[in-house]
PDB file of C-alpha atoms and ligand atoms in Angstrom:
ATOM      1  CA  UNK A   1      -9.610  23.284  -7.572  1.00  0.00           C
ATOM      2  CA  UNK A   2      -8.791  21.757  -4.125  1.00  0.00           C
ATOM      3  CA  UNK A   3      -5.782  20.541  -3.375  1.00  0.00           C
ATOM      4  CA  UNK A   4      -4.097  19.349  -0.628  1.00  0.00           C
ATOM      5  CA  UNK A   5      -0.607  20.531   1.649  1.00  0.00           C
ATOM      6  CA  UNK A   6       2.449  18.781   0.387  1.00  0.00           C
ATOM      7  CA  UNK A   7       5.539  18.317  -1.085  1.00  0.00           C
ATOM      8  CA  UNK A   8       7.461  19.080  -3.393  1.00  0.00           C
ATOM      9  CA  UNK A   9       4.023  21.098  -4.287  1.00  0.00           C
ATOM     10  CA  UNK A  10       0.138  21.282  -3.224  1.00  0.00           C
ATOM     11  CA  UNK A  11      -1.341  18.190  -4.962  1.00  0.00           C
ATOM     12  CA  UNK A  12      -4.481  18.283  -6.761  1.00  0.00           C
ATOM     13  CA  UNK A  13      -7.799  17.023  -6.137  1.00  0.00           C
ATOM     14  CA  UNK A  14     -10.461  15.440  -8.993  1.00  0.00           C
ATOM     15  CA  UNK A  15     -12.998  18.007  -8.607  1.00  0.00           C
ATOM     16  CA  UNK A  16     -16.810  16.585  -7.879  1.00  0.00           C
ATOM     17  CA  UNK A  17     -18.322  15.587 -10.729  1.00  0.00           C
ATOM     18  CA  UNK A  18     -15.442  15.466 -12.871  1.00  0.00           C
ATOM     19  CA  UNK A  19     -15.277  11.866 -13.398  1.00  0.00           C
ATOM     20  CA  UNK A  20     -12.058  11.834 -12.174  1.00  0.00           C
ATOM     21  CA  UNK A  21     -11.964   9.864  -8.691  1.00  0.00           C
ATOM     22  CA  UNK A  22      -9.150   9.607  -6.025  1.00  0.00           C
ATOM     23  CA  UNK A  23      -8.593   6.302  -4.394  1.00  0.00           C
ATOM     24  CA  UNK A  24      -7.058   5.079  -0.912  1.00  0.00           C
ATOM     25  CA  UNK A  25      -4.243   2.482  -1.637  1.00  0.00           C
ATOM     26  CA  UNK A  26      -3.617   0.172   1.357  1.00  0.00           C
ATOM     27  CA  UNK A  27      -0.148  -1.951   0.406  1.00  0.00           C
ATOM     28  CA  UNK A  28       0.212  -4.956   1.850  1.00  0.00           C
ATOM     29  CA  UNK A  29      -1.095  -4.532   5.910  1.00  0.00           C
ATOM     30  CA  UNK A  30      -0.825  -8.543   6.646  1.00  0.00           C
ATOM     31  CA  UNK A  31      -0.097 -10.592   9.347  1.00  0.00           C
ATOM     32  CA  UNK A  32       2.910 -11.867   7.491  1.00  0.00           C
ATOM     33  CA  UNK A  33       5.089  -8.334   7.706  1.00  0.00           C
ATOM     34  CA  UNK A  34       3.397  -7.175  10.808  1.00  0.00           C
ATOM     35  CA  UNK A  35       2.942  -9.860  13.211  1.00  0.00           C
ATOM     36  CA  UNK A  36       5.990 -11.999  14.553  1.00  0.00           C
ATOM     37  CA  UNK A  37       5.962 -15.731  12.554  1.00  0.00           C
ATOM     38  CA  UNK A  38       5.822 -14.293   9.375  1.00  0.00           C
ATOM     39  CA  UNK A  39       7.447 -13.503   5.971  1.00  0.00           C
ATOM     40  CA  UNK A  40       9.121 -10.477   7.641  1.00  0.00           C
ATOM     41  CA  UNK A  41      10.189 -11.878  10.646  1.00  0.00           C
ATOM     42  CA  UNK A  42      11.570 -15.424   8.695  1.00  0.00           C
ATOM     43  CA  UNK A  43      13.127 -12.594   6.682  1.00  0.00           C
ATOM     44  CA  UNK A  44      15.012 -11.499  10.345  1.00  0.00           C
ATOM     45  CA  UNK A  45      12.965  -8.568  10.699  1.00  0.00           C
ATOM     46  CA  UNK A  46      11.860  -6.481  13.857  1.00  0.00           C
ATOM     47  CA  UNK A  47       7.863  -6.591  12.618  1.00  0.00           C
ATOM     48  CA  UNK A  48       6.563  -4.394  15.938  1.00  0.00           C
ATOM     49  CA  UNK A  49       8.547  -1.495  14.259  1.00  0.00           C
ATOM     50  CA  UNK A  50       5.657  -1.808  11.463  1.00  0.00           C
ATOM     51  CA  UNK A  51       2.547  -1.262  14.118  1.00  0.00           C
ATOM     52  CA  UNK A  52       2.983   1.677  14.638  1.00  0.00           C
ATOM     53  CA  UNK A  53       0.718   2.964  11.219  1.00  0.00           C
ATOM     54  CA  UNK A  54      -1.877   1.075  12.481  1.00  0.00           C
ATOM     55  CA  UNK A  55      -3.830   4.080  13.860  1.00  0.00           C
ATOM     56  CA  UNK A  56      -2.897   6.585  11.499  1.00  0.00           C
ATOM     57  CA  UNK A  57      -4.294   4.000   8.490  1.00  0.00           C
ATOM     58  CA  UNK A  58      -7.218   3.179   9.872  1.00  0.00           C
ATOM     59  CA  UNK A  59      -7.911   6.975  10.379  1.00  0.00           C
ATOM     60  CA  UNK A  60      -7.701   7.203   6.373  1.00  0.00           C
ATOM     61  CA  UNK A  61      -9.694   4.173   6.016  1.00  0.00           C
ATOM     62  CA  UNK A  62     -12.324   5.390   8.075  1.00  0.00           C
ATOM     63  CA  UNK A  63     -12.377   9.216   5.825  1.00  0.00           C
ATOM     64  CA  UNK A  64     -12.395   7.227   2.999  1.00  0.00           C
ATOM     65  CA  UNK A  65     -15.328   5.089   4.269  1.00  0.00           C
ATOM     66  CA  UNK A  66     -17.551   8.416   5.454  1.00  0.00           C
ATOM     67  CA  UNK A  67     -16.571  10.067   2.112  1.00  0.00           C
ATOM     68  CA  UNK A  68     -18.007   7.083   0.104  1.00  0.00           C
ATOM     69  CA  UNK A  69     -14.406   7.347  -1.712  1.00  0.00           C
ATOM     70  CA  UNK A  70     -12.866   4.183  -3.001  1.00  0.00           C
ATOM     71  CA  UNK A  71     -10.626   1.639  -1.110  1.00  0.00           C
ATOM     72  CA  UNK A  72      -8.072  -0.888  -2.545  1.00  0.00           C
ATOM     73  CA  UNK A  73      -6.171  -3.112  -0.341  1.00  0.00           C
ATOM     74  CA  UNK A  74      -3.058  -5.303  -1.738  1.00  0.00           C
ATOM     75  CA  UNK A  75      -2.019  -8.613  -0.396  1.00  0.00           C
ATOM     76  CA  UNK A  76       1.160 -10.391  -1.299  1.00  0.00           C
ATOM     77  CA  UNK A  77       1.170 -14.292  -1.632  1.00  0.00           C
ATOM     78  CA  UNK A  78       1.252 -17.009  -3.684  1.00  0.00           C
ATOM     79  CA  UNK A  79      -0.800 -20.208  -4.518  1.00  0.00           C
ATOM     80  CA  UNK A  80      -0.767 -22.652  -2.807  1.00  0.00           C
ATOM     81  CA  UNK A  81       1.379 -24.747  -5.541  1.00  0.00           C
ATOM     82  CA  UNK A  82       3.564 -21.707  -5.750  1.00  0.00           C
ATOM     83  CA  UNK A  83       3.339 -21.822  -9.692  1.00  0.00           C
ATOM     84  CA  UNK A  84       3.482 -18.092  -9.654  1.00  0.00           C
ATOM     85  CA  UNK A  85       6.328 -17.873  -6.918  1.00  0.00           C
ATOM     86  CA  UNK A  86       9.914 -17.619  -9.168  1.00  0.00           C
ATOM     87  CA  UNK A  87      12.484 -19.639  -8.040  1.00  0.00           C
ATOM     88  CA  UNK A  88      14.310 -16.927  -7.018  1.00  0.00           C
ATOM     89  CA  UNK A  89      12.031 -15.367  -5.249  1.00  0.00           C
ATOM     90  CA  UNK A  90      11.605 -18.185  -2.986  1.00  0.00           C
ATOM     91  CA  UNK A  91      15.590 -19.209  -2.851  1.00  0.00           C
ATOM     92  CA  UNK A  92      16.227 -15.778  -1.662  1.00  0.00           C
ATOM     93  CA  UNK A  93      17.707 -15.203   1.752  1.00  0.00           C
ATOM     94  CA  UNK A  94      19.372 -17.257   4.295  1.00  0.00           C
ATOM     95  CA  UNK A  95      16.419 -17.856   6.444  1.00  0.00           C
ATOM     96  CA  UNK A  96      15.625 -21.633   7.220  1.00  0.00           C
ATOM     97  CA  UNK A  97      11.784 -20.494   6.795  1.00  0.00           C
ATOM     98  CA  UNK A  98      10.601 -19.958   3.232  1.00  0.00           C
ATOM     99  CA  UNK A  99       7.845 -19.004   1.064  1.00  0.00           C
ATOM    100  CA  UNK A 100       5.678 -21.675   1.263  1.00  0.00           C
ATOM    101  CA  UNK A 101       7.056 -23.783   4.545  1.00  0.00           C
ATOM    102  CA  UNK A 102       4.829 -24.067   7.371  1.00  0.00           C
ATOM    103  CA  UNK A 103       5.004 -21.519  10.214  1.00  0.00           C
ATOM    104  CA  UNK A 104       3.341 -20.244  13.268  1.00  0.00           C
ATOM    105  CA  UNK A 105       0.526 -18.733  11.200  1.00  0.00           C
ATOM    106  CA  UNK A 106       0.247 -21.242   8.474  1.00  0.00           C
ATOM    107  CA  UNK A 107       2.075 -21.505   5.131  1.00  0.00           C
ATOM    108  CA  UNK A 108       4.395 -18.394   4.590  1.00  0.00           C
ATOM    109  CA  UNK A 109       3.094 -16.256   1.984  1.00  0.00           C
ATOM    110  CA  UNK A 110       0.499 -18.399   0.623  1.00  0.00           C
ATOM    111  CA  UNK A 111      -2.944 -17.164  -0.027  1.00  0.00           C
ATOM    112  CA  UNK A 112      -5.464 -17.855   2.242  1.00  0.00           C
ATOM    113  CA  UNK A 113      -3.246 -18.562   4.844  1.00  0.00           C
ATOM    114  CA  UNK A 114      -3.956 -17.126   8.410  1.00  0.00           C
ATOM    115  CA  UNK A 115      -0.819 -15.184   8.051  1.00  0.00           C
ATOM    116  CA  UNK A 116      -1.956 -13.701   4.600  1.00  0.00           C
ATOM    117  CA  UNK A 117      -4.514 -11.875   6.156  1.00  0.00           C
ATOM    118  CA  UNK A 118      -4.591  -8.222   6.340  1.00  0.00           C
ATOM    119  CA  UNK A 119      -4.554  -7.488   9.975  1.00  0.00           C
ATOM    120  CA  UNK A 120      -8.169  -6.832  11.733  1.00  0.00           C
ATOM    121  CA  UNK A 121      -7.768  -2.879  12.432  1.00  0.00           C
ATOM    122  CA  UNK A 122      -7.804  -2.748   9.145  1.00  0.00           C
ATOM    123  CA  UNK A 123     -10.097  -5.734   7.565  1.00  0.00           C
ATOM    124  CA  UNK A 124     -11.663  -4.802   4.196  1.00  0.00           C
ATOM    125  CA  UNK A 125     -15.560  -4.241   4.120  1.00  0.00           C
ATOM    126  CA  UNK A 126     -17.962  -5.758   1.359  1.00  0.00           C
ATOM    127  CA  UNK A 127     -17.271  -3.341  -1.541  1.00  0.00           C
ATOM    128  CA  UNK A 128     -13.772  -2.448  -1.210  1.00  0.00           C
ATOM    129  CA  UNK A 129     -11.208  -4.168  -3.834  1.00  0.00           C
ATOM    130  CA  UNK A 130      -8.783  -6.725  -2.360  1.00  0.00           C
ATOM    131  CA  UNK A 131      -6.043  -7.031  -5.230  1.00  0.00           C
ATOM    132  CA  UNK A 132      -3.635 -10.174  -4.547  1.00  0.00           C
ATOM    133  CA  UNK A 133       0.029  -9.740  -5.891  1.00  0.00           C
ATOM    134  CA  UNK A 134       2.387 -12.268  -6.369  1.00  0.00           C
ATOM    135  CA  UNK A 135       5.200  -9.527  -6.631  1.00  0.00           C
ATOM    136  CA  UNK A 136       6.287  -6.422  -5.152  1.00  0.00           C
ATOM    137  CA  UNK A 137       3.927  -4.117  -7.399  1.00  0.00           C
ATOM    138  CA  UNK A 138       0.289  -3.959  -7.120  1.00  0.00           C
ATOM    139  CA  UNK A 139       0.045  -3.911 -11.186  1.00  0.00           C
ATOM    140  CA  UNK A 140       2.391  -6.836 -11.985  1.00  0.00           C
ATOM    141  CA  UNK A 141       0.189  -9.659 -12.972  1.00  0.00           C
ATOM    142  CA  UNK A 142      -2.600  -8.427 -11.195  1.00  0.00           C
ATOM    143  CA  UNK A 143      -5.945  -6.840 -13.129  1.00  0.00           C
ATOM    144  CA  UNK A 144      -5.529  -3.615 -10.649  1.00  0.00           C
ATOM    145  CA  UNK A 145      -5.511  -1.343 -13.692  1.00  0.00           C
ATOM    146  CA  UNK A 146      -8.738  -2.653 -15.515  1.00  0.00           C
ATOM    147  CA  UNK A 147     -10.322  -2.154 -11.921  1.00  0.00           C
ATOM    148  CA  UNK A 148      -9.193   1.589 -11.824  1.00  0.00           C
ATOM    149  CA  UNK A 149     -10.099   1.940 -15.628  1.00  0.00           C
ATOM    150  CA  UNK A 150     -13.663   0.789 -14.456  1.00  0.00           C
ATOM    151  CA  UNK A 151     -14.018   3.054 -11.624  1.00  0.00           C
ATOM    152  CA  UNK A 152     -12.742   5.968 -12.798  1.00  0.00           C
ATOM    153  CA  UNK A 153      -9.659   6.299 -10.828  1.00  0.00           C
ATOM    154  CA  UNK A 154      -7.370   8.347 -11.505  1.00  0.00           C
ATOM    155  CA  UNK A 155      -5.850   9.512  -8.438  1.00  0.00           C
ATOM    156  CA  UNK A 156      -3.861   6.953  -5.674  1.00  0.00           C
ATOM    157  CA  UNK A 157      -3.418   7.699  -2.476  1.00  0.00           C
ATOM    158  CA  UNK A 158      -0.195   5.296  -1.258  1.00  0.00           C
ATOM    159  CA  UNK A 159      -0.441   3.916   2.317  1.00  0.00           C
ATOM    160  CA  UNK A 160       1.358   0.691   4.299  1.00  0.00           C
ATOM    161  CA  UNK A 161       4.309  -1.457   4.182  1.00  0.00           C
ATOM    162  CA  UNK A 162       7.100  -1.385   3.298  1.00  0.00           C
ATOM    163  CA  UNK A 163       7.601   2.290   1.798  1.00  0.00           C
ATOM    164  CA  UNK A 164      11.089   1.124  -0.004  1.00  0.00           C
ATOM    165  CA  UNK A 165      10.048  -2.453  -1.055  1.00  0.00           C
ATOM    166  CA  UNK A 166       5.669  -2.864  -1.989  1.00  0.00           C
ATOM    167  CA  UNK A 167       4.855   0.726  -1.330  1.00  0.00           C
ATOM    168  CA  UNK A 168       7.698   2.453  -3.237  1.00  0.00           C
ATOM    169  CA  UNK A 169       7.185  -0.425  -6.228  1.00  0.00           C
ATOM    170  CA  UNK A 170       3.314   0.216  -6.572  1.00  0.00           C
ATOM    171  CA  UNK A 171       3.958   3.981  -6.505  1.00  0.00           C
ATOM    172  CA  UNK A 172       6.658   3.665  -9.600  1.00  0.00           C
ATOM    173  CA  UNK A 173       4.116   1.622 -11.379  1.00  0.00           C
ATOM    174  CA  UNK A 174       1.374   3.860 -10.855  1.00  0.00           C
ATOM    175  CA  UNK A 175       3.120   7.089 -12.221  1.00  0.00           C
ATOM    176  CA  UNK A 176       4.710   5.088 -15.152  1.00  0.00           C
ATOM    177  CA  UNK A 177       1.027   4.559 -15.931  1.00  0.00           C
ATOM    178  CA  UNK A 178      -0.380   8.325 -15.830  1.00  0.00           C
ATOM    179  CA  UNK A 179      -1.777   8.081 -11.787  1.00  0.00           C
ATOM    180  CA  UNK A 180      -1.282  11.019  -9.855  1.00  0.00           C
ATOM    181  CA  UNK A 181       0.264   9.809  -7.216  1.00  0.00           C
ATOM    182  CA  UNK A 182       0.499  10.578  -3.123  1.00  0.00           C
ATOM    183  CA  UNK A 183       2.309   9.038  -0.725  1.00  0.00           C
ATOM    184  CA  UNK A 184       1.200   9.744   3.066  1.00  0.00           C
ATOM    185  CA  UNK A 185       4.493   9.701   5.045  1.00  0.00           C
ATOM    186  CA  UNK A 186       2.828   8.424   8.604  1.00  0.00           C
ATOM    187  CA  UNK A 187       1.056   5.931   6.563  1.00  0.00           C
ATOM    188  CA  UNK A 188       3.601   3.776   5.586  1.00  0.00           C
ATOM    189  CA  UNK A 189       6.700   1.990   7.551  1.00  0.00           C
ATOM    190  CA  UNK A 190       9.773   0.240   6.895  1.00  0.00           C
ATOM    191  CA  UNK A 191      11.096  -2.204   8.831  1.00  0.00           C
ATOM    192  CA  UNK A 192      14.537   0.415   8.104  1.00  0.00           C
ATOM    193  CA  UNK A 193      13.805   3.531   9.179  1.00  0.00           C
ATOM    194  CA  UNK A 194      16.878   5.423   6.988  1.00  0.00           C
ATOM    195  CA  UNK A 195      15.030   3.746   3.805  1.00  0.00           C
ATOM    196  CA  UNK A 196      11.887   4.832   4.536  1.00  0.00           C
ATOM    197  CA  UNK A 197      13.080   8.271   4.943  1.00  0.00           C
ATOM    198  CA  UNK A 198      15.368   8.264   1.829  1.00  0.00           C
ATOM    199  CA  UNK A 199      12.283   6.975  -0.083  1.00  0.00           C
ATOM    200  CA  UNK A 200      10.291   9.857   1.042  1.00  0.00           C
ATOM    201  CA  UNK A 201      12.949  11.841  -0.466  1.00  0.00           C
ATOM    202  CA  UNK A 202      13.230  10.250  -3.405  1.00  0.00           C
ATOM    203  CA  UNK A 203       9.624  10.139  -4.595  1.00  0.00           C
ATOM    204  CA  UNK A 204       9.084  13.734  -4.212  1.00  0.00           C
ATOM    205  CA  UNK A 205      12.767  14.772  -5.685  1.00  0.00           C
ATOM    206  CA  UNK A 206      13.139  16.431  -9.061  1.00  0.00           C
ATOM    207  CA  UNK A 207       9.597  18.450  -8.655  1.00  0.00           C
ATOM    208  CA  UNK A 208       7.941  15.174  -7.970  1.00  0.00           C
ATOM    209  CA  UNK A 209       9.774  12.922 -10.107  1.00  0.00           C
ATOM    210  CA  UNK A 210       7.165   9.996  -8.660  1.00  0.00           C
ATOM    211  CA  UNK A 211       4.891  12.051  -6.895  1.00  0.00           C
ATOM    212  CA  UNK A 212       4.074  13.960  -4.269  1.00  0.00           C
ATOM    213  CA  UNK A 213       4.706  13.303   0.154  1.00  0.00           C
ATOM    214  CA  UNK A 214       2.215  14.638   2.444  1.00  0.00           C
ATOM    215  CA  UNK A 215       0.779  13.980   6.131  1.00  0.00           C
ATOM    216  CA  UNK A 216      -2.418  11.707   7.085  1.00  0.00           C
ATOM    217  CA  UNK A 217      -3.849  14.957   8.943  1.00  0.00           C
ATOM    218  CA  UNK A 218      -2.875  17.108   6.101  1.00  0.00           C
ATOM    219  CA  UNK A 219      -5.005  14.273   3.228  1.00  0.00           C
ATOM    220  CA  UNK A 220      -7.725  14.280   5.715  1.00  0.00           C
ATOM    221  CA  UNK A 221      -9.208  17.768   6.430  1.00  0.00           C
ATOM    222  CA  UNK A 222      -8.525  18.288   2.327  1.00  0.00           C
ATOM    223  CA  UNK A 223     -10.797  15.369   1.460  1.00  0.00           C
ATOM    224  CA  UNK A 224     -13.406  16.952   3.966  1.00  0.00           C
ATOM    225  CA  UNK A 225     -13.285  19.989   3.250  1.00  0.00           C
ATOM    226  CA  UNK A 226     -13.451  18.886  -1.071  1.00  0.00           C
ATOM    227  CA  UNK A 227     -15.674  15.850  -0.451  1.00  0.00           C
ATOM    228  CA  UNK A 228     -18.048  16.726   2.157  1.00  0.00           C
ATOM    229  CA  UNK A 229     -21.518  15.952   1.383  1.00  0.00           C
ATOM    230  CA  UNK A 230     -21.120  13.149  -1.279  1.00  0.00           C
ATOM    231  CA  UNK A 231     -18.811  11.165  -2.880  1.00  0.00           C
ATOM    232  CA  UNK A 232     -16.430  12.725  -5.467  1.00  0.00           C
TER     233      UNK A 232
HETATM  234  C1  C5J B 301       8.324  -7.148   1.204  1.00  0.00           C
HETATM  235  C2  C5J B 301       6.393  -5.723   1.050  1.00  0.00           C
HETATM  236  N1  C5J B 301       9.015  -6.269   1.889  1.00  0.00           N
HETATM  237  N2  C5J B 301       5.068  -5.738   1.201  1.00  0.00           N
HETATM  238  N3  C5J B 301       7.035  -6.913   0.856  1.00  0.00           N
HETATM  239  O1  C5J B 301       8.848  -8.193   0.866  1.00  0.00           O
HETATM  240  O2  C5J B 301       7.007  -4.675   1.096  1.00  0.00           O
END
């Protein structure tokens, strides 16, 4: 079986042909966390901290592209009427700019919104499963599990923003529901950099309590080296 470097221990890969599949996870990349006039900065963030994944995901999203693996990007917003926004949600914070309000990319938070966009490095291709989430986890009231059901997934490979709020949330969902999950430390960002690293710690604590950590580098030459030739 391959498997690739990583902590706490080498993780394994579906074999080809096993019908078991492994699957890029892309949380949240949007112009609202990672461009200034967003949710993040309304939420009095320093968003340019986030940027610097950009390469390093789009290196992943390119293997995962050449490897004819699966893709599944997350977006967080709301409609437009904000019916599935809690109250609390949007009362949260002392900013003066909300969920909803009108900003320098459009509505904050609200689907279809410039600033709901994932950024352009990044944009999805035909094909590739764009999951919209009205809360922090990709599974809350989202179909995301039907989708992996259908497609055989059974591996998630955990990428973007923020590792201690969407990233960390999506991961704790996943392994509640039996995915073997991996969480690729130059992947992801926070706009904290001590919670990103005690997340890191976290997940992979107690013999992988959540899952295992590992490097983009590392997840790539192991997918090439498994995958090469045809799609798991
Ligand atoms: C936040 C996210 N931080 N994508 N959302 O509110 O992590």
């Amino acid at each position: 079986m391959s498997t690739v470097p990583a902590s706490p221990y080498p993780y394994p890969l579906p074999p080809r042909g096993s019908g078991a599949r492994v699957a890029l996870v892309i949380i949240d990349m949007q112009r609202d966390f990672i461009e200034p006039g967003g949710f993040g900065a309304a939420l009095g963030n320093r968003v340019e901290h986030l940027q610097q994944i950009v390469p390093t995901v789009a290196a992943l999203l390119k293997t995962f592209r050449e490897l004819s693996l699966p893709v599944i990007h997350t977006r967080e917003g709301h409609r437009p009427d904000l019916s599935d926004c809690p109250p609390a949600k949007k009362l949260r914070g002392d900013s003066t700019l909300r969920i909803g309000d009108p900003g320098p990319m459009g509505r904050i938070l609200v689907l279809g919104e410039p600033g709901n966009d994932i950024i352009p490095q990044l944009r999805p291709e035909a094909g590739e499963l764009v999951i919209d989430k009205p809360g922090k986890g990709a599974f809350y009231a989202t179909n995301l599990q039907e989708h992996l059901k259908t497609l055989g997934i059974t591996h998630l490979i955990f990428t973007g923003v923020t590792t201690e709020v969407c990233v960390q949330t999506s991961m704790r969902e996943a392994n509640d529901r039996g995915y073997e999950c991996l969480l690729i430390e130059d992947g992801t960002e926070s706009y904290f950099p001590d919670f990103k690293q005690a997340t890191v710690r976290m997940i992979q604590s107690q013999g992988g309590i959540v899952g295992w950590v590992t490097t983009a580098d590392r997840l790539i030459a192991s997918l090439r080296q498994a995958y090469a030739g045809g799609a798991a």
